[in-house]
Amino acid sequence: MRSDFTLSVIIPVFNERLTIRTLIDRVRAVPIRKEIIVVDDASSDGTTDIVRAIAAEGDGDPMNRIRALYHAENAGKGAAIRTAIGAVGGDIALIQDADLEYDPAEYPSLIEPILSGHADVVFGSRFLGGPHRVLFFRHSMGNKLLTFLSNLFTDLNLTDMETCYKVFRTDVLKRLCLVSNRFGIEPEITAKVARLGVRIYEMPVSYHGREYWEGKKINWKDGVAAIWTILRCALTDDRETPPASAPGRRMRHAQRYNEWVWGRLAPYIGDRVLEVECGTGTFTRYLRNHALVVATEHDPHHLEAVRARFGLHQNIRVQEVDWDRPNLDGLHSERFDTVLCLNVLEHLEHDDDALATFASLLPPGARLVLKVPAMPQLYGELDRAVGHLRRYDRDELRAKLLRQGFAVEMVRYVNLPGLFGWYLNSRLLQRTAIPGMQTRLASLFLPWLRLEQHLDPRWGMTLLAVGRRQ
């Protein structure tokens, strides 16, 4: 196993004086360089004094740096985890309960998918075949019900959402905006890593469950709270990344709409494609069978996600480019026949300069394929929040393409129904985030969008444009 990393072990603890020392001794015994972050959640049974003593004892051990944090009032497991996240300094972070139900000796197998580059988050599943103490049937059915409901809304296929063992690349963990205080933290973490679109793995773990007389704390009320958390996360806007990147993430949920857009553009796209700011790869995946794809991006989180997603595709190269100040080293020699620029031009400070740059990368006869927000009259709070500098009129966009040496093959308004939703959210309600449920409902308008293909509407939320380099 690699040794060039540090594992941050987050241990929320409340009234576990009989187990906390044994647990930390087992964590220390794992032969990995670690920082151990213990958050005492205002224990009242003497746990706090034991934690203070353990923290003092660990000061001289370079393999096991211990940091203890303390809550003045009991706030719950979720609140303790949030406190610990601010102190995490390792490369990988792992959540460990303070009882003895989970075995720290399994850390190496849990972190291996992350170290090998296959995963960003790992769940340790009690239901994948590891040894476990036989206990309550109703509890196991409750866990499976909660996992089923979570999977239903996140579209994951986890076997154990309620597991304690959740392991993260630290940069992923720090992107989560968590608000749950108690055991609702489990479905909330699950929902928010699902929204990020990161790679999630499950690994089997053993489970040595406790009975209530031994100190088990979770009860039926926490199950009800977990159901509420699952629904809340499904119905409310996510906040784990800046607003400007939220539309691209939410568009992953509008798969049928994306497929319709791709169907309109695919006839104009050649075999050697330069994709301008690919985001998380929503449209890059449609290019997987093309001879050469250079997917460019500037956001570091998106870059890492796309590199992980398409790392095995030899024809797809991911390259960092800031299109406001582009460094085009190596791109002029690639003989592109298509530049694909979807929902990007409106974010660039100098859009005419960007169009000129695209033209310089294309030989005569090659195409520029654009998708931009339409109708300046719609510009409002939502545009500002997501980083739109402008919206486009059809004649204006046509003129811009002509000035840069493109023969215009198509400029069409599409998505007339979306116009009304954007006006409502951005101008009337002055929202700064796209409601997630509205994005999911986009597929309901597909019959109208198909009808639009046979019409030439004079308005629409979006403009699709194709220019051929002269």
Short mmCIF file of C-alpha atoms in Angstrom, two decimals:
data_model
loop_
_atom_site.label_atom_id
_atom_site.label_comp_id
_atom_site.label_asym_id
_atom_site.label_seq_id
_atom_site.Cartn_x
_atom_site.Cartn_y
_atom_site.Cartn_z
CA MET A 1 0.00 0.00 0.00
CA ARG A 2 1.13 3.54 -0.73
CA SER A 3 2.51 5.50 2.21
CA ASP A 4 2.61 9.01 0.70
CA PHE A 5 -0.69 10.13 2.21
CA THR A 6 -2.30 10.97 5.54
CA LEU A 7 -5.62 9.52 6.67
CA SER A 8 -7.87 11.78 8.76
CA VAL A 9 -10.04 9.72 11.11
CA ILE A 10 -13.10 11.64 12.33
CA ILE A 11 -14.48 10.27 15.61
CA PRO A 12 -17.67 11.90 16.94
CA VAL A 13 -18.20 10.76 20.53
CA PHE A 14 -20.95 11.14 23.12
CA ASN A 15 -21.02 9.22 26.42
CA GLU A 16 -18.73 6.38 25.38
CA ARG A 17 -16.34 6.25 28.36
CA LEU A 18 -16.28 2.44 28.31
CA THR A 19 -15.21 2.15 24.67
CA ILE A 20 -13.40 5.33 23.59
CA ARG A 21 -9.92 4.36 24.81
CA THR A 22 -10.09 0.87 23.31
CA LEU A 23 -11.40 2.31 20.05
CA ILE A 24 -8.60 4.86 19.75
CA ASP A 25 -6.00 2.21 20.60
CA ARG A 26 -7.34 0.14 17.69
CA VAL A 27 -7.24 3.16 15.39
CA ARG A 28 -3.64 3.86 16.41
CA ALA A 29 -2.68 0.25 15.71
CA VAL A 30 -3.52 0.55 12.00
CA PRO A 31 -0.14 0.98 10.22
CA ILE A 32 -1.08 4.14 8.31
CA ARG A 33 0.00 7.72 8.98
CA LYS A 34 -3.05 9.34 10.55
CA GLU A 35 -4.48 12.38 12.18
CA ILE A 36 -7.20 11.41 14.65
CA ILE A 37 -9.82 14.10 15.18
CA VAL A 38 -12.03 13.38 18.18
CA VAL A 39 -15.07 15.61 18.70
CA ASP A 40 -16.57 15.24 22.16
CA ASP A 41 -20.23 16.21 21.87
CA ALA A 42 -20.64 17.48 25.46
CA SER A 43 -20.45 14.04 27.09
CA SER A 44 -21.73 13.81 30.65
CA ASP A 45 -20.41 10.42 31.75
CA GLY A 46 -16.67 11.16 32.05
CA THR A 47 -15.84 10.64 28.37
CA THR A 48 -14.54 14.20 28.10
CA ASP A 49 -11.80 13.62 30.71
CA ILE A 50 -10.70 10.44 28.95
CA VAL A 51 -10.54 12.23 25.60
CA ARG A 52 -8.39 15.00 27.13
CA ALA A 53 -6.00 12.40 28.56
CA ILE A 54 -5.76 10.50 25.28
CA ALA A 55 -5.07 13.71 23.33
CA ALA A 56 -2.23 14.58 25.71
CA GLU A 57 -0.72 11.09 25.42
CA GLY A 58 -0.67 11.23 21.63
CA ASP A 59 1.36 14.40 21.21
CA GLY A 60 4.67 12.61 20.57
CA ASP A 61 3.52 9.99 18.02
CA PRO A 62 4.20 11.16 14.42
CA MET A 63 2.11 8.31 12.98
CA ASN A 64 -0.93 9.19 15.09
CA ARG A 65 -1.42 12.89 15.63
CA ILE A 66 -4.46 13.41 17.83
CA ARG A 67 -6.58 16.52 17.99
CA ALA A 68 -9.50 16.82 20.38
CA LEU A 69 -12.36 19.26 19.90
CA TYR A 70 -15.19 19.87 22.34
CA HIS A 71 -18.82 20.99 22.11
CA ALA A 72 -20.16 23.04 24.99
CA GLU A 73 -23.64 21.58 24.43
CA ASN A 74 -24.78 18.26 22.98
CA ALA A 75 -25.68 18.84 19.30
CA GLY A 76 -25.62 15.39 17.69
CA LYS A 77 -23.43 13.21 15.46
CA GLY A 78 -23.95 15.36 12.38
CA ALA A 79 -22.91 18.52 14.21
CA ALA A 80 -19.78 16.76 15.50
CA ILE A 81 -18.86 15.63 11.99
CA ARG A 82 -19.28 19.18 10.67
CA THR A 83 -16.98 20.47 13.43
CA ALA A 84 -14.36 17.88 12.51
CA ILE A 85 -14.47 18.61 8.78
CA GLY A 86 -13.12 22.10 9.41
CA ALA A 87 -10.06 20.58 11.08
CA VAL A 88 -9.32 17.85 8.52
CA GLY A 89 -5.87 18.17 6.98
CA GLY A 90 -5.24 14.70 5.55
CA ASP A 91 -5.57 13.47 1.99
CA ILE A 92 -8.34 10.97 2.80
CA ALA A 93 -10.99 11.33 5.51
CA LEU A 94 -12.88 8.52 7.22
CA ILE A 95 -15.74 8.62 9.72
CA GLN A 96 -15.43 6.25 12.68
CA ASP A 97 -18.04 5.76 15.41
CA ALA A 98 -16.72 5.82 18.97
CA ASP A 99 -18.23 2.47 19.93
CA LEU A 100 -16.69 -0.86 18.94
CA GLU A 101 -19.23 -1.88 16.30
CA TYR A 102 -16.83 -1.25 13.39
CA ASP A 103 -13.24 -2.53 13.18
CA PRO A 104 -10.45 -0.04 12.30
CA ALA A 105 -8.34 -2.95 11.05
CA GLU A 106 -10.39 -2.70 7.85
CA TYR A 107 -9.10 0.79 6.98
CA PRO A 108 -6.62 -0.53 4.34
CA SER A 109 -9.36 -2.23 2.31
CA LEU A 110 -11.69 0.77 2.66
CA ILE A 111 -9.18 3.30 1.36
CA GLU A 112 -7.69 1.10 -1.38
CA PRO A 113 -10.25 2.09 -4.09
CA ILE A 114 -9.33 5.75 -3.50
CA LEU A 115 -5.58 5.12 -3.46
CA SER A 116 -5.81 3.11 -6.69
CA GLY A 117 -7.64 5.98 -8.41
CA HIS A 118 -10.94 4.15 -8.89
CA ALA A 119 -13.10 5.93 -6.30
CA ASP A 120 -13.68 9.33 -4.75
CA VAL A 121 -15.96 8.06 -1.97
CA VAL A 122 -16.20 4.59 -0.40
CA PHE A 123 -19.05 3.21 1.72
CA GLY A 124 -18.36 0.26 3.99
CA SER A 125 -21.34 -2.07 3.64
CA ARG A 126 -22.49 -4.41 6.38
CA PHE A 127 -24.61 -6.31 3.85
CA LEU A 128 -21.98 -7.41 1.32
CA GLY A 129 -20.90 -10.57 3.06
CA GLY A 130 -18.66 -9.50 5.95
CA PRO A 131 -19.07 -11.21 9.34
CA HIS A 132 -21.65 -9.56 11.56
CA ARG A 133 -23.29 -10.15 14.89
CA VAL A 134 -26.85 -11.46 14.56
CA LEU A 135 -29.19 -8.97 16.19
CA PHE A 136 -32.49 -7.26 15.39
CA PHE A 137 -34.51 -8.26 12.33
CA ARG A 138 -36.58 -5.06 12.46
CA HIS A 139 -33.43 -2.93 12.56
CA SER A 140 -32.00 -4.64 9.48
CA MET A 141 -35.30 -4.18 7.63
CA GLY A 142 -35.36 -0.52 8.68
CA ASN A 143 -31.83 -0.05 7.33
CA LYS A 144 -32.78 -1.66 4.04
CA LEU A 145 -35.92 0.49 3.77
CA LEU A 146 -33.94 3.68 4.35
CA THR A 147 -31.31 2.56 1.84
CA PHE A 148 -34.05 1.80 -0.69
CA LEU A 149 -35.64 5.24 -0.25
CA SER A 150 -32.24 6.93 -0.50
CA ASN A 151 -31.40 4.99 -3.66
CA LEU A 152 -34.79 5.85 -5.14
CA PHE A 153 -34.04 9.58 -4.96
CA THR A 154 -30.26 9.52 -5.59
CA ASP A 155 -30.34 6.84 -8.32
CA LEU A 156 -27.50 4.98 -6.60
CA ASN A 157 -27.50 1.23 -5.94
CA LEU A 158 -26.01 1.20 -2.46
CA THR A 159 -26.65 -1.74 -0.15
CA ASP A 160 -25.99 0.16 3.11
CA MET A 161 -26.62 3.91 3.15
CA GLU A 162 -26.75 4.03 6.98
CA THR A 163 -23.25 2.63 7.44
CA CYS A 164 -20.86 4.47 9.74
CA TYR A 165 -17.89 3.87 7.45
CA LYS A 166 -17.91 6.59 4.81
CA VAL A 167 -14.52 7.43 3.32
CA PHE A 168 -13.76 10.47 1.15
CA ARG A 169 -11.05 12.17 -0.76
CA THR A 170 -10.74 15.21 1.47
CA ASP A 171 -11.40 17.72 -1.31
CA VAL A 172 -14.73 15.98 -1.97
CA LEU A 173 -15.73 16.01 1.70
CA LYS A 174 -14.96 19.71 2.02
CA ARG A 175 -17.24 20.52 -0.92
CA LEU A 176 -20.29 19.21 0.93
CA CYS A 177 -22.54 21.74 2.62
CA LEU A 178 -23.96 19.67 5.48
CA VAL A 179 -26.67 20.89 7.84
CA SER A 180 -27.98 17.80 9.70
CA ASN A 181 -27.24 17.63 13.42
CA ARG A 182 -28.18 14.08 14.35
CA PHE A 183 -28.25 10.79 12.46
CA GLY A 184 -29.83 12.47 9.44
CA ILE A 185 -26.22 13.17 8.49
CA GLU A 186 -26.02 9.70 6.85
CA PRO A 187 -28.70 10.20 4.15
CA GLU A 188 -27.62 13.83 3.72
CA ILE A 189 -24.01 12.88 2.98
CA THR A 190 -25.25 10.21 0.58
CA ALA A 191 -27.54 12.61 -1.29
CA LYS A 192 -24.91 15.28 -1.63
CA VAL A 193 -22.08 13.06 -2.85
CA ALA A 194 -24.57 11.65 -5.38
CA ARG A 195 -25.29 15.19 -6.61
CA LEU A 196 -21.60 15.84 -7.11
CA GLY A 197 -21.45 12.94 -9.56
CA VAL A 198 -18.31 11.51 -7.94
CA ARG A 199 -17.29 7.86 -8.16
CA ILE A 200 -18.72 5.88 -5.23
CA TYR A 201 -17.61 2.37 -4.30
CA GLU A 202 -18.82 -0.06 -1.65
CA MET A 203 -16.57 -2.45 0.27
CA PRO A 204 -17.72 -5.22 2.65
CA VAL A 205 -17.05 -4.60 6.34
CA SER A 206 -17.65 -6.62 9.49
CA TYR A 207 -20.18 -5.42 12.04
CA HIS A 208 -20.24 -6.12 15.76
CA GLY A 209 -23.51 -4.46 16.69
CA ARG A 210 -24.59 -3.55 20.21
CA GLU A 211 -27.89 -3.95 21.99
CA TYR A 212 -29.58 -1.04 23.73
CA TRP A 213 -28.45 -2.11 27.19
CA GLU A 214 -24.88 -1.94 25.86
CA GLY A 215 -25.27 1.70 24.85
CA LYS A 216 -26.83 1.71 21.37
CA LYS A 217 -28.36 5.17 20.82
CA ILE A 218 -30.22 5.21 17.49
CA ASN A 219 -33.99 4.64 17.67
CA TRP A 220 -37.19 4.81 15.60
CA LYS A 221 -37.30 8.61 15.83
CA ASP A 222 -33.98 8.75 14.00
CA GLY A 223 -35.49 6.56 11.28
CA VAL A 224 -38.34 9.03 10.80
CA ALA A 225 -35.81 11.90 10.74
CA ALA A 226 -33.78 10.02 8.11
CA ILE A 227 -36.86 9.71 5.87
CA TRP A 228 -37.47 13.45 6.24
CA THR A 229 -33.82 14.14 5.37
CA ILE A 230 -34.04 11.96 2.25
CA LEU A 231 -37.10 13.89 1.08
CA ARG A 232 -35.61 17.27 2.00
CA CYS A 233 -32.42 16.59 0.05
CA ALA A 234 -34.44 15.39 -2.95
CA LEU A 235 -36.73 18.41 -3.03
CA THR A 236 -34.45 21.30 -2.12
CA ASP A 237 -31.59 22.97 -3.94
CA ASP A 238 -28.09 21.66 -3.37
CA ARG A 239 -25.50 24.08 -2.08
CA GLU A 240 -22.26 22.16 -2.05
CA THR A 241 -20.64 24.09 -4.92
CA PRO A 242 -20.79 27.66 -6.21
CA PRO A 243 -24.00 28.68 -8.04
CA ALA A 244 -22.16 29.17 -11.32
CA SER A 245 -21.48 25.44 -11.59
CA ALA A 246 -24.89 24.30 -10.39
CA PRO A 247 -26.71 24.38 -13.76
CA GLY A 248 -24.22 21.99 -15.32
CA ARG A 249 -24.64 19.53 -12.47
CA ARG A 250 -28.41 19.76 -12.50
CA MET A 251 -28.50 19.17 -16.25
CA ARG A 252 -27.26 15.64 -15.55
CA HIS A 253 -30.74 14.98 -14.15
CA ALA A 254 -32.37 16.10 -17.46
CA GLN A 255 -30.96 13.18 -19.41
CA ARG A 256 -33.79 12.95 -21.94
CA TYR A 257 -33.57 16.69 -22.61
CA ASN A 258 -29.79 16.38 -23.09
CA GLU A 259 -30.33 13.53 -25.52
CA TRP A 260 -32.79 15.66 -27.48
CA VAL A 261 -30.29 18.53 -27.66
CA TRP A 262 -27.59 16.13 -28.78
CA GLY A 263 -29.87 14.75 -31.45
CA ARG A 264 -30.28 18.23 -32.89
CA LEU A 265 -26.52 18.90 -32.92
CA ALA A 266 -25.04 15.49 -33.78
CA PRO A 267 -25.46 15.81 -37.60
CA TYR A 268 -23.12 18.82 -37.55
CA ILE A 269 -20.36 17.27 -35.42
CA GLY A 270 -17.36 15.67 -37.07
CA ASP A 271 -14.84 13.11 -35.89
CA ARG A 272 -12.11 15.35 -34.39
CA VAL A 273 -13.75 17.52 -31.75
CA LEU A 274 -12.55 20.28 -29.44
CA GLU A 275 -15.04 20.69 -26.59
CA VAL A 276 -14.94 24.08 -24.89
CA GLU A 277 -15.43 23.80 -21.10
CA CYS A 278 -16.86 20.31 -20.80
CA GLY A 279 -18.05 20.71 -17.19
CA THR A 280 -18.52 17.29 -15.63
CA GLY A 281 -18.74 15.57 -19.02
CA THR A 282 -22.52 15.75 -19.57
CA PHE A 283 -22.07 15.99 -23.35
CA THR A 284 -18.54 14.55 -23.57
CA ARG A 285 -20.01 11.08 -23.13
CA TYR A 286 -21.84 11.41 -26.45
CA LEU A 287 -18.43 11.83 -28.13
CA ARG A 288 -16.96 8.57 -26.84
CA ASN A 289 -16.88 6.93 -30.31
CA HIS A 290 -15.29 9.86 -32.15
CA ALA A 291 -11.71 9.57 -33.35
CA LEU A 292 -10.31 12.41 -31.22
CA VAL A 293 -11.90 14.47 -28.47
CA VAL A 294 -10.02 17.18 -26.58
CA ALA A 295 -12.28 18.10 -23.66
CA THR A 296 -11.13 21.38 -22.12
CA GLU A 297 -12.02 22.74 -18.70
CA HIS A 298 -10.71 25.30 -16.21
CA ASP A 299 -12.52 24.40 -12.97
CA PRO A 300 -10.20 22.05 -10.98
CA HIS A 301 -13.05 19.95 -9.56
CA HIS A 302 -14.53 19.42 -13.00
CA LEU A 303 -11.11 18.62 -14.45
CA GLU A 304 -10.52 15.88 -11.91
CA ALA A 305 -14.02 14.45 -12.33
CA VAL A 306 -13.75 14.31 -16.14
CA ARG A 307 -10.27 12.81 -16.06
CA ALA A 308 -11.51 10.09 -13.75
CA ARG A 309 -14.64 9.48 -15.81
CA PHE A 310 -12.92 9.20 -19.19
CA GLY A 311 -9.47 8.00 -18.14
CA LEU A 312 -9.88 4.64 -19.89
CA HIS A 313 -10.97 6.19 -23.21
CA GLN A 314 -7.83 6.56 -25.29
CA ASN A 315 -9.54 8.86 -27.80
CA ILE A 316 -10.56 11.43 -25.14
CA ARG A 317 -7.93 13.83 -23.83
CA VAL A 318 -8.76 16.20 -20.99
CA GLN A 319 -6.82 19.47 -21.07
CA GLU A 320 -6.88 22.54 -18.83
CA VAL A 321 -7.71 25.72 -20.75
CA ASP A 322 -8.97 29.05 -19.45
CA TRP A 323 -10.93 30.36 -22.42
CA ASP A 324 -10.89 33.92 -21.08
CA ARG A 325 -7.08 33.79 -21.39
CA PRO A 326 -6.43 30.71 -23.51
CA ASN A 327 -3.08 28.99 -23.87
CA LEU A 328 -3.50 27.07 -27.12
CA ASP A 329 -0.23 25.12 -27.06
CA GLY A 330 -0.66 21.97 -29.11
CA LEU A 331 -4.24 22.65 -30.17
CA HIS A 332 -3.53 24.19 -33.58
CA SER A 333 -1.86 20.97 -34.76
CA GLU A 334 -4.81 18.68 -33.95
CA ARG A 335 -6.71 19.32 -37.22
CA PHE A 336 -10.10 19.69 -35.55
CA ASP A 337 -13.16 19.52 -37.75
CA THR A 338 -15.51 20.70 -34.97
CA VAL A 339 -15.43 23.11 -32.04
CA LEU A 340 -18.27 22.29 -29.64
CA CYS A 341 -19.19 25.17 -27.33
CA LEU A 342 -22.29 24.47 -25.23
CA ASN A 343 -23.42 26.96 -22.56
CA VAL A 344 -20.00 28.64 -22.40
CA LEU A 345 -19.92 31.71 -24.65
CA GLU A 346 -22.25 33.64 -22.33
CA HIS A 347 -19.72 33.23 -19.48
CA LEU A 348 -16.73 34.64 -21.37
CA GLU A 349 -15.82 38.28 -20.87
CA HIS A 350 -14.83 38.84 -24.51
CA ASP A 351 -17.09 36.59 -26.57
CA ASP A 352 -16.01 38.06 -29.93
CA ASP A 353 -12.39 37.27 -29.11
CA ALA A 354 -13.40 33.73 -28.17
CA LEU A 355 -15.20 33.26 -31.49
CA ALA A 356 -12.08 34.52 -33.29
CA THR A 357 -9.99 32.00 -31.34
CA PHE A 358 -12.34 29.18 -32.30
CA ALA A 359 -12.07 30.26 -35.94
CA SER A 360 -8.28 30.16 -35.73
CA LEU A 361 -8.41 26.52 -34.60
CA LEU A 362 -10.55 25.37 -37.52
CA PRO A 363 -9.56 24.82 -41.15
CA PRO A 364 -11.92 25.91 -43.95
CA GLY A 365 -15.03 23.76 -44.05
CA ALA A 366 -14.89 22.86 -40.33
CA ARG A 367 -17.76 23.78 -38.02
CA LEU A 368 -18.40 25.68 -34.82
CA VAL A 369 -21.43 24.32 -32.91
CA LEU A 370 -22.94 26.63 -30.30
CA LYS A 371 -25.61 26.52 -27.62
CA VAL A 372 -26.26 29.78 -25.78
CA PRO A 373 -29.04 31.32 -23.64
CA ALA A 374 -31.45 33.38 -25.73
CA MET A 375 -33.44 36.61 -25.44
CA PRO A 376 -31.76 39.50 -23.56
CA GLN A 377 -35.22 40.41 -22.20
CA LEU A 378 -34.98 37.36 -19.89
CA TYR A 379 -31.75 38.45 -18.24
CA GLY A 380 -32.21 38.62 -14.46
CA GLU A 381 -31.03 37.52 -11.02
CA LEU A 382 -30.66 33.88 -11.99
CA ASP A 383 -28.39 34.79 -14.92
CA ARG A 384 -26.18 36.86 -12.66
CA ALA A 385 -26.04 34.08 -10.06
CA VAL A 386 -24.91 31.41 -12.54
CA GLY A 387 -22.34 33.68 -14.18
CA HIS A 388 -24.11 34.67 -17.40
CA LEU A 389 -22.69 37.94 -18.69
CA ARG A 390 -25.32 38.16 -21.42
CA ARG A 391 -28.12 36.45 -23.32
CA TYR A 392 -28.26 36.48 -27.13
CA ASP A 393 -30.63 37.63 -29.82
CA ARG A 394 -30.74 35.49 -32.99
CA ASP A 395 -29.71 38.30 -35.34
CA GLU A 396 -26.95 39.39 -32.97
CA LEU A 397 -25.47 35.89 -32.80
CA ARG A 398 -25.66 35.51 -36.57
CA ALA A 399 -23.80 38.81 -37.04
CA LYS A 400 -21.08 37.75 -34.58
CA LEU A 401 -20.47 34.52 -36.50
CA LEU A 402 -20.34 36.32 -39.85
CA ARG A 403 -17.77 38.82 -38.50
CA GLN A 404 -15.43 35.98 -37.56
CA GLY A 405 -15.54 34.34 -40.98
CA PHE A 406 -18.25 31.73 -40.45
CA ALA A 407 -20.99 30.94 -42.96
CA VAL A 408 -24.10 30.49 -40.85
CA GLU A 409 -25.77 27.13 -41.45
CA MET A 410 -28.27 27.34 -38.60
CA VAL A 411 -29.44 29.72 -35.88
CA ARG A 412 -32.66 28.56 -34.22
CA TYR A 413 -34.60 29.31 -31.08
CA VAL A 414 -35.54 26.18 -29.10
CA ASN A 415 -37.34 25.39 -25.86
CA LEU A 416 -40.21 27.83 -25.85
CA PRO A 417 -41.70 26.35 -22.61
CA GLY A 418 -38.42 26.96 -20.77
CA LEU A 419 -38.73 30.66 -21.56
CA PHE A 420 -41.66 31.01 -19.17
CA GLY A 421 -39.93 29.08 -16.36
CA TRP A 422 -36.79 31.20 -16.65
CA TYR A 423 -38.78 34.44 -16.67
CA LEU A 424 -40.69 33.33 -13.59
CA ASN A 425 -37.58 32.32 -11.63
CA SER A 426 -35.14 34.99 -12.78
CA ARG A 427 -37.26 38.10 -13.30
CA LEU A 428 -40.42 37.73 -11.23
CA LEU A 429 -39.22 35.66 -8.25
CA GLN A 430 -35.60 36.86 -8.56
CA ARG A 431 -34.22 33.49 -7.56
CA THR A 432 -30.50 32.86 -7.53
CA ALA A 433 -30.67 29.07 -7.98
CA ILE A 434 -32.47 26.81 -10.41
CA PRO A 435 -35.02 24.70 -8.52
CA GLY A 436 -33.80 21.12 -8.84
CA MET A 437 -37.28 19.66 -9.32
CA GLN A 438 -37.95 22.01 -12.23
CA THR A 439 -34.86 20.70 -13.98
CA ARG A 440 -36.08 17.14 -13.51
CA LEU A 441 -39.43 18.09 -15.06
CA ALA A 442 -37.77 19.27 -18.30
CA SER A 443 -38.35 15.86 -19.86
CA LEU A 444 -42.12 16.43 -19.70
CA PHE A 445 -41.80 19.02 -22.47
CA LEU A 446 -40.11 16.66 -24.93
CA PRO A 447 -43.25 16.18 -27.07
CA TRP A 448 -43.39 19.96 -27.59
CA LEU A 449 -39.68 20.14 -28.31
CA ARG A 450 -40.07 17.47 -30.97
CA LEU A 451 -42.87 19.53 -32.48
CA GLU A 452 -40.57 22.57 -32.48
CA GLN A 453 -38.23 20.71 -34.82
CA HIS A 454 -40.83 21.15 -37.57
CA LEU A 455 -41.44 24.81 -36.75
CA ASP A 456 -39.27 27.91 -36.63
CA PRO A 457 -40.33 29.62 -33.39
CA ARG A 458 -39.55 33.34 -33.04
CA TRP A 459 -38.73 32.97 -29.34
CA GLY A 460 -37.17 30.40 -27.04
CA MET A 461 -34.99 30.01 -23.98
CA THR A 462 -32.01 28.76 -25.99
CA LEU A 463 -30.30 29.37 -29.32
CA LEU A 464 -28.62 26.58 -31.26
CA ALA A 465 -26.20 27.78 -33.92
CA VAL A 466 -23.81 26.20 -36.43
CA GLY A 467 -21.21 28.10 -38.40
CA ARG A 468 -18.96 26.70 -41.15
CA ARG A 469 -15.44 28.15 -41.37
CA GLN A 470 -14.91 29.86 -44.73
#
